[in-house]
């Protein structure tokens, strides 16, 4: 077998009996080892011929140990040196010494070095409740029962003898005062006086068994250095197994060969290290190759041994087999609870079968740093106190810790286990971090939010990726939990979030799903380099924005302990809001909103008094007063408006909610291929941009061809919140050209009501499944310009208040609107929040239209021209019919269609022929909402320019002459009259011009042509609108 080379090892930790006629060498403690006897003035070994438990029992008795557990043969404890002095020993079992037994002496037998005898006796001393097998409360066995040792006179020399007897390393510290909790039964010894030279506690100067008046509050304890350690692991309870032996008087560190290495062996290591149960026994130098000799091979533990060296094994010494170094992953006996990720939370420790907390008395950065190191996290950010992460339950195990540079929290100085009067209101916590991203030794790269992206892990001072072989939701779930995100939505391979550089550190990851860190899962070890299979995840975020106008604005809500709650606006400022914008994958912060600007939330108010820095990438990494510890009500819920420029945009559309879909990735804008592009994919874009429901998913570069890369293809969006989170072939993983660029037409969440055309009217916005209006305080041309742009109209002509276009009903959703004028949507502007009800100040706009009729005989007839991309062009008559013409009539504010004209009936236009093959429906209110072959994609010439003749929305009644009569206007499907207050020749001239008549002959008033019926729609008091103002619109070219 590979690791079966024998060696002769001379160990210096020699343990002798009181009579000094026998000794045990190379064992795990003073009661195990290779048997050597002093005979003929020399030390020599014993041959294993005839060696059995009766012989071993006499040795155990003579050594002052307990019963014989096992008689070992075959040089189990390695061959000795010198002569073999005894053989064929035949003890009855009741002899006082080995020399009293019958045997063959030197010269009477032949025995090789491979047949040296050894024993394993039950030790009469043990360490209880320690952090590992070489620390704990000292207990000794006497008169059939275990008892403790009083700490009167207990010092370093006494502790050193215990360490020696237990087969541990040097004494680390002697403990007093029931440090490892109080024992039970008799206090057997007190005022022990050892001189360092003794091999067992029983050989020290003692007062006598049970001869003292001590109570268990004075139980003595010791912390010895372990003879085993774990190297190169993720934390203090994982790594390559290394053990100390003493071949030439000083300790030499070596490894263990993985032949026969299994969970039973690993369990002993975990117990010896003071860790929890064994999770995995790792082989093939999983944690890297060690140095020095390979000390042990073919380890075969039952699983209940106290130390690894107590297990059956072959002792070897080989320097060339480190590719087979064994390792373990154990459960840690310290954990962080209620934190924002796996490296922050309330500190809890496992002791005496129960989890408990740590008191914050004396809790400082050095103590917290030990926890960070022990858990495999980075450097400490902050030591938290006063139950910052919530109050725990059960016992408060530790207090007044003094950790210095200890490797585990359990090894730090303290008042002892359970020796304090602290309550849980003083529970200690910690936030660990290595650098900006290494707060959990894992990061997500190139995702849309902090909870999606390519998975990268930190190892050996560098970042590396994860190979996607076997990558599934269980693996992703662990990553999401480790990142402090919600549930895993999807495990994505194939370098979906782009390829990284450098090494691939993990492959064939196999998580159960309940691990704390992905490094706790089984996986294949580092070193591959093909990044085409880099793994990624999409997790539910732990932060969301509610009631905003898009995905980058709203009330801030955070997920903590499985419950969504809000953030208090105490101390809420732009720096805090900026952290939210970064975490949400939005651009710069515009405004930090307070006083429940986006409405009051429900559930707990989780955080208050935030103090974020410019480098905090997530809100939960910021300093605060603690989770759930403020006294705020929901009337103080914080909100945020981030820069409205999303990482998805619509280009060349007819309004802000239609166009070619473009996404931002890796510093560049690119398009989306229409392969597989459907309504569900388009709906995600509509939601992400704060638009209404999807009208239609457009393909074949309907809105023109883009440039640059085609980033995404074959999208499968289902109900994802953002386009970047949908399933696809991966970023840039397609062969599409821009002739296949995808587009979308979404319903607008804004409309203009009661205007003469589709580009004028009362402004109404859609919110919470209902329409509401805008209050006109501060309403100006900058605000109107945003509305006009959002509607797909031309420039703003006028911002009109005072319910000029009539009063609405229901709520007023926006007030004190303050736009710069360059925003995409009016909801991107600063405004006062919803809820007012006085509609006498409803705001309205008049915009330049994006549709006009040219060369007609009045304002409701002519060649159809549309404004697109800032350029006026015509409509081709291919497929042009009455339904298409009717949409034009409605948009122009005219009455029913009379005729759809073709073949440039109203003369040939100029510029581009923008639209062809229109397919309008009876419900389309605007020509650009109709289906077509796409903008600028037809082959028509201007000889095919389409035109329309609509019934006018103004008529003259009660006269036989079409240019005489009572003036009536069409409004909301019904005809009404015009009041003569202020009616003069300039007003009448507009009517004449609109109807295609000549100049005004005379202005008539006082119902000269008879009284009409229905409403009087127009009056000089501007009840609805003024004809002169609208005439500017209707007659504009």
PDB file of C-alpha atoms in Angstrom, residues 567-742:
ATOM      1  CA  UNK A 567     -36.396  52.031   7.355  1.00  0.00           C
ATOM      2  CA  UNK A 568     -36.879  54.973   9.722  1.00  0.00           C
ATOM      3  CA  UNK A 569     -35.987  58.401   8.334  1.00  0.00           C
ATOM      4  CA  UNK A 570     -34.058  59.441  11.451  1.00  0.00           C
ATOM      5  CA  UNK A 571     -30.686  60.529  10.085  1.00  0.00           C
ATOM      6  CA  UNK A 572     -31.734  59.454   6.582  1.00  0.00           C
ATOM      7  CA  UNK A 573     -29.650  61.377   4.058  1.00  0.00           C
ATOM      8  CA  UNK A 574     -28.265  61.266   0.528  1.00  0.00           C
ATOM      9  CA  UNK A 575     -25.340  59.020   1.514  1.00  0.00           C
ATOM     10  CA  UNK A 576     -27.723  56.425   2.944  1.00  0.00           C
ATOM     11  CA  UNK A 577     -29.991  56.701  -0.094  1.00  0.00           C
ATOM     12  CA  UNK A 578     -26.978  56.321  -2.403  1.00  0.00           C
ATOM     13  CA  UNK A 579     -26.218  52.918  -0.820  1.00  0.00           C
ATOM     14  CA  UNK A 580     -29.771  51.845  -1.680  1.00  0.00           C
ATOM     15  CA  UNK A 581     -29.352  53.019  -5.287  1.00  0.00           C
ATOM     16  CA  UNK A 582     -26.107  51.043  -5.618  1.00  0.00           C
ATOM     17  CA  UNK A 583     -27.630  47.919  -4.133  1.00  0.00           C
ATOM     18  CA  UNK A 584     -30.665  48.135  -6.413  1.00  0.00           C
ATOM     19  CA  UNK A 585     -28.426  48.381  -9.461  1.00  0.00           C
ATOM     20  CA  UNK A 586     -29.665  51.897 -10.169  1.00  0.00           C
ATOM     21  CA  UNK A 587     -27.641  54.972 -11.014  1.00  0.00           C
ATOM     22  CA  UNK A 588     -26.855  57.921  -8.773  1.00  0.00           C
ATOM     23  CA  UNK A 589     -29.237  59.059  -6.075  1.00  0.00           C
ATOM     24  CA  UNK A 590     -31.521  61.991  -6.895  1.00  0.00           C
ATOM     25  CA  UNK A 591     -33.238  62.458  -3.557  1.00  0.00           C
ATOM     26  CA  UNK A 592     -33.611  60.898  -0.118  1.00  0.00           C
ATOM     27  CA  UNK A 593     -37.308  61.023   0.769  1.00  0.00           C
ATOM     28  CA  UNK A 594     -38.701  61.051   4.308  1.00  0.00           C
ATOM     29  CA  UNK A 595     -42.032  61.216   6.169  1.00  0.00           C
ATOM     30  CA  UNK A 596     -43.536  58.253   4.279  1.00  0.00           C
ATOM     31  CA  UNK A 597     -43.294  60.099   0.971  1.00  0.00           C
ATOM     32  CA  UNK A 598     -44.162  56.878  -0.842  1.00  0.00           C
ATOM     33  CA  UNK A 599     -46.873  55.898   1.620  1.00  0.00           C
ATOM     34  CA  UNK A 600     -46.693  54.121   4.964  1.00  0.00           C
ATOM     35  CA  UNK A 601     -45.477  50.543   5.023  1.00  0.00           C
ATOM     36  CA  UNK A 602     -46.437  47.728   7.367  1.00  0.00           C
ATOM     37  CA  UNK A 603     -44.612  45.261   9.568  1.00  0.00           C
ATOM     38  CA  UNK A 604     -41.573  46.187  11.655  1.00  0.00           C
ATOM     39  CA  UNK A 605     -39.474  49.298  11.206  1.00  0.00           C
ATOM     40  CA  UNK A 606     -36.191  47.408  10.959  1.00  0.00           C
ATOM     41  CA  UNK A 607     -33.475  50.072  10.862  1.00  0.00           C
ATOM     42  CA  UNK A 608     -32.995  53.601  12.166  1.00  0.00           C
ATOM     43  CA  UNK A 609     -30.183  56.146  12.433  1.00  0.00           C
ATOM     44  CA  UNK A 610     -28.273  54.779   9.473  1.00  0.00           C
ATOM     45  CA  UNK A 611     -24.733  56.001   8.911  1.00  0.00           C
ATOM     46  CA  UNK A 612     -23.679  54.741   5.493  1.00  0.00           C
ATOM     47  CA  UNK A 613     -20.351  55.522   3.894  1.00  0.00           C
ATOM     48  CA  UNK A 614     -19.626  56.190   0.245  1.00  0.00           C
ATOM     49  CA  UNK A 615     -18.151  52.686  -0.079  1.00  0.00           C
ATOM     50  CA  UNK A 616     -21.068  50.715   1.384  1.00  0.00           C
ATOM     51  CA  UNK A 617     -22.531  48.667  -1.449  1.00  0.00           C
ATOM     52  CA  UNK A 618     -25.479  47.398   0.582  1.00  0.00           C
ATOM     53  CA  UNK A 619     -27.736  49.102   3.103  1.00  0.00           C
ATOM     54  CA  UNK A 620     -27.308  46.336   5.667  1.00  0.00           C
ATOM     55  CA  UNK A 621     -23.551  46.910   5.720  1.00  0.00           C
ATOM     56  CA  UNK A 622     -24.061  50.443   7.026  1.00  0.00           C
ATOM     57  CA  UNK A 623     -23.818  51.343  10.699  1.00  0.00           C
ATOM     58  CA  UNK A 624     -27.144  51.813  12.460  1.00  0.00           C
ATOM     59  CA  UNK A 625     -28.766  51.610  15.878  1.00  0.00           C
ATOM     60  CA  UNK A 626     -29.426  47.908  15.322  1.00  0.00           C
ATOM     61  CA  UNK A 627     -32.178  45.756  13.848  1.00  0.00           C
ATOM     62  CA  UNK A 628     -35.643  46.459  15.238  1.00  0.00           C
ATOM     63  CA  UNK A 629     -34.351  48.684  18.028  1.00  0.00           C
ATOM     64  CA  UNK A 630     -35.783  52.076  17.053  1.00  0.00           C
ATOM     65  CA  UNK A 631     -39.056  53.619  18.204  1.00  0.00           C
ATOM     66  CA  UNK A 632     -40.163  54.945  14.806  1.00  0.00           C
ATOM     67  CA  UNK A 633     -43.628  54.559  13.390  1.00  0.00           C
ATOM     68  CA  UNK A 634     -44.441  54.105   9.730  1.00  0.00           C
ATOM     69  CA  UNK A 635     -45.189  57.813   9.371  1.00  0.00           C
ATOM     70  CA  UNK A 636     -41.387  58.157   9.248  1.00  0.00           C
ATOM     71  CA  UNK A 637     -40.745  55.533   6.568  1.00  0.00           C
ATOM     72  CA  UNK A 638     -37.776  56.455   4.401  1.00  0.00           C
ATOM     73  CA  UNK A 639     -37.780  56.434   0.613  1.00  0.00           C
ATOM     74  CA  UNK A 640     -35.456  57.114  -2.270  1.00  0.00           C
ATOM     75  CA  UNK A 641     -35.459  58.384  -5.836  1.00  0.00           C
ATOM     76  CA  UNK A 642     -32.496  57.138  -7.812  1.00  0.00           C
ATOM     77  CA  UNK A 643     -31.470  58.514 -11.166  1.00  0.00           C
ATOM     78  CA  UNK A 644     -34.191  57.402 -13.547  1.00  0.00           C
ATOM     79  CA  UNK A 645     -31.730  56.142 -16.130  1.00  0.00           C
ATOM     80  CA  UNK A 646     -32.318  52.446 -15.846  1.00  0.00           C
ATOM     81  CA  UNK A 647     -30.061  49.718 -17.181  1.00  0.00           C
ATOM     82  CA  UNK A 648     -32.690  49.052 -19.799  1.00  0.00           C
ATOM     83  CA  UNK A 649     -34.066  51.660 -22.178  1.00  0.00           C
ATOM     84  CA  UNK A 650     -36.408  52.016 -25.152  1.00  0.00           C
ATOM     85  CA  UNK A 651     -35.017  53.748 -28.225  1.00  0.00           C
ATOM     86  CA  UNK A 652     -36.742  55.256 -31.303  1.00  0.00           C
ATOM     87  CA  UNK A 653     -40.212  54.674 -29.908  1.00  0.00           C
ATOM     88  CA  UNK A 654     -43.267  56.854 -30.343  1.00  0.00           C
ATOM     89  CA  UNK A 655     -43.333  57.640 -26.617  1.00  0.00           C
ATOM     90  CA  UNK A 656     -41.430  56.856 -23.422  1.00  0.00           C
ATOM     91  CA  UNK A 657     -43.033  53.405 -23.220  1.00  0.00           C
ATOM     92  CA  UNK A 658     -42.282  52.090 -26.681  1.00  0.00           C
ATOM     93  CA  UNK A 659     -39.162  51.490 -28.725  1.00  0.00           C
ATOM     94  CA  UNK A 660     -36.230  49.214 -29.465  1.00  0.00           C
ATOM     95  CA  UNK A 661     -35.095  47.426 -26.291  1.00  0.00           C
ATOM     96  CA  UNK A 662     -31.527  48.141 -25.250  1.00  0.00           C
ATOM     97  CA  UNK A 663     -29.683  46.909 -22.137  1.00  0.00           C
ATOM     98  CA  UNK A 664     -26.531  48.121 -20.415  1.00  0.00           C
ATOM     99  CA  UNK A 665     -23.869  45.518 -19.639  1.00  0.00           C
ATOM    100  CA  UNK A 666     -20.119  45.586 -19.178  1.00  0.00           C
ATOM    101  CA  UNK A 667     -20.028  49.347 -19.717  1.00  0.00           C
ATOM    102  CA  UNK A 668     -21.865  49.283 -23.075  1.00  0.00           C
ATOM    103  CA  UNK A 669     -25.400  49.525 -24.415  1.00  0.00           C
ATOM    104  CA  UNK A 670     -26.555  46.758 -26.707  1.00  0.00           C
ATOM    105  CA  UNK A 671     -29.746  45.296 -28.132  1.00  0.00           C
ATOM    106  CA  UNK A 672     -31.883  42.186 -27.633  1.00  0.00           C
ATOM    107  CA  UNK A 673     -32.379  39.575 -30.349  1.00  0.00           C
ATOM    108  CA  UNK A 674     -35.994  38.736 -31.212  1.00  0.00           C
ATOM    109  CA  UNK A 675     -35.360  34.965 -31.172  1.00  0.00           C
ATOM    110  CA  UNK A 676     -37.991  33.715 -28.721  1.00  0.00           C
ATOM    111  CA  UNK A 677     -39.065  37.292 -27.940  1.00  0.00           C
ATOM    112  CA  UNK A 678     -42.704  37.280 -26.813  1.00  0.00           C
ATOM    113  CA  UNK A 679     -45.312  39.067 -24.712  1.00  0.00           C
ATOM    114  CA  UNK A 680     -44.024  37.719 -21.394  1.00  0.00           C
ATOM    115  CA  UNK A 681     -40.527  39.011 -22.160  1.00  0.00           C
ATOM    116  CA  UNK A 682     -41.875  42.374 -23.290  1.00  0.00           C
ATOM    117  CA  UNK A 683     -44.060  42.600 -20.167  1.00  0.00           C
ATOM    118  CA  UNK A 684     -40.949  42.496 -17.980  1.00  0.00           C
ATOM    119  CA  UNK A 685     -39.533  45.497 -19.837  1.00  0.00           C
ATOM    120  CA  UNK A 686     -42.801  47.390 -19.375  1.00  0.00           C
ATOM    121  CA  UNK A 687     -42.830  46.717 -15.635  1.00  0.00           C
ATOM    122  CA  UNK A 688     -39.147  47.505 -15.235  1.00  0.00           C
ATOM    123  CA  UNK A 689     -39.561  50.908 -16.892  1.00  0.00           C
ATOM    124  CA  UNK A 690     -42.617  51.830 -14.861  1.00  0.00           C
ATOM    125  CA  UNK A 691     -44.931  51.600 -17.884  1.00  0.00           C
ATOM    126  CA  UNK A 692     -48.317  49.923 -18.059  1.00  0.00           C
ATOM    127  CA  UNK A 693     -49.199  46.534 -19.468  1.00  0.00           C
ATOM    128  CA  UNK A 694     -47.543  45.331 -22.639  1.00  0.00           C
ATOM    129  CA  UNK A 695     -49.413  46.124 -25.844  1.00  0.00           C
ATOM    130  CA  UNK A 696     -47.201  44.219 -28.226  1.00  0.00           C
ATOM    131  CA  UNK A 697     -43.777  42.570 -28.441  1.00  0.00           C
ATOM    132  CA  UNK A 698     -42.156  43.948 -31.599  1.00  0.00           C
ATOM    133  CA  UNK A 699     -39.542  42.109 -33.667  1.00  0.00           C
ATOM    134  CA  UNK A 700     -37.493  42.396 -36.860  1.00  0.00           C
ATOM    135  CA  UNK A 701     -36.061  45.808 -35.846  1.00  0.00           C
ATOM    136  CA  UNK A 702     -39.544  47.338 -35.842  1.00  0.00           C
ATOM    137  CA  UNK A 703     -38.117  50.487 -34.240  1.00  0.00           C
ATOM    138  CA  UNK A 704     -35.022  50.523 -36.420  1.00  0.00           C
ATOM    139  CA  UNK A 705     -31.708  48.683 -36.158  1.00  0.00           C
ATOM    140  CA  UNK A 706     -29.443  49.408 -33.236  1.00  0.00           C
ATOM    141  CA  UNK A 707     -25.659  49.350 -33.123  1.00  0.00           C
ATOM    142  CA  UNK A 708     -22.996  47.695 -31.011  1.00  0.00           C
ATOM    143  CA  UNK A 709     -23.431  44.240 -29.499  1.00  0.00           C
ATOM    144  CA  UNK A 710     -26.564  42.118 -29.401  1.00  0.00           C
ATOM    145  CA  UNK A 711     -26.408  41.311 -25.710  1.00  0.00           C
ATOM    146  CA  UNK A 712     -29.284  38.865 -25.147  1.00  0.00           C
ATOM    147  CA  UNK A 713     -31.191  36.231 -27.091  1.00  0.00           C
ATOM    148  CA  UNK A 714     -33.769  33.480 -26.477  1.00  0.00           C
ATOM    149  CA  UNK A 715     -35.099  35.171 -23.362  1.00  0.00           C
ATOM    150  CA  UNK A 716     -37.479  33.260 -21.102  1.00  0.00           C
ATOM    151  CA  UNK A 717     -38.743  35.817 -18.640  1.00  0.00           C
ATOM    152  CA  UNK A 718     -41.798  34.318 -16.942  1.00  0.00           C
ATOM    153  CA  UNK A 719     -42.428  36.665 -13.974  1.00  0.00           C
ATOM    154  CA  UNK A 720     -38.962  38.083 -13.378  1.00  0.00           C
ATOM    155  CA  UNK A 721     -38.749  41.684 -12.192  1.00  0.00           C
ATOM    156  CA  UNK A 722     -35.989  42.787 -14.571  1.00  0.00           C
ATOM    157  CA  UNK A 723     -34.934  41.779 -18.074  1.00  0.00           C
ATOM    158  CA  UNK A 724     -31.389  41.015 -16.915  1.00  0.00           C
ATOM    159  CA  UNK A 725     -32.678  38.356 -14.527  1.00  0.00           C
ATOM    160  CA  UNK A 726     -34.515  36.388 -17.226  1.00  0.00           C
ATOM    161  CA  UNK A 727     -33.169  33.117 -18.573  1.00  0.00           C
ATOM    162  CA  UNK A 728     -31.230  33.496 -21.804  1.00  0.00           C
ATOM    163  CA  UNK A 729     -28.284  32.096 -23.730  1.00  0.00           C
ATOM    164  CA  UNK A 730     -26.012  34.404 -21.731  1.00  0.00           C
ATOM    165  CA  UNK A 731     -24.543  37.816 -22.367  1.00  0.00           C
ATOM    166  CA  UNK A 732     -23.323  38.104 -25.960  1.00  0.00           C
ATOM    167  CA  UNK A 733     -23.872  34.375 -26.547  1.00  0.00           C
ATOM    168  CA  UNK A 734     -25.750  34.559 -29.861  1.00  0.00           C
ATOM    169  CA  UNK A 735     -25.244  35.011 -33.612  1.00  0.00           C
ATOM    170  CA  UNK A 736     -28.036  37.537 -34.168  1.00  0.00           C
ATOM    171  CA  UNK A 737     -27.679  40.654 -36.309  1.00  0.00           C
ATOM    172  CA  UNK A 738     -29.406  43.966 -35.686  1.00  0.00           C
ATOM    173  CA  UNK A 739     -32.056  43.153 -38.287  1.00  0.00           C
ATOM    174  CA  UNK A 740     -33.538  41.019 -35.486  1.00  0.00           C
ATOM    175  CA  UNK A 741     -33.530  43.712 -32.779  1.00  0.00           C
ATOM    176  CA  UNK A 742     -36.490  43.307 -30.422  1.00  0.00           C
TER     177      UNK A 742
END
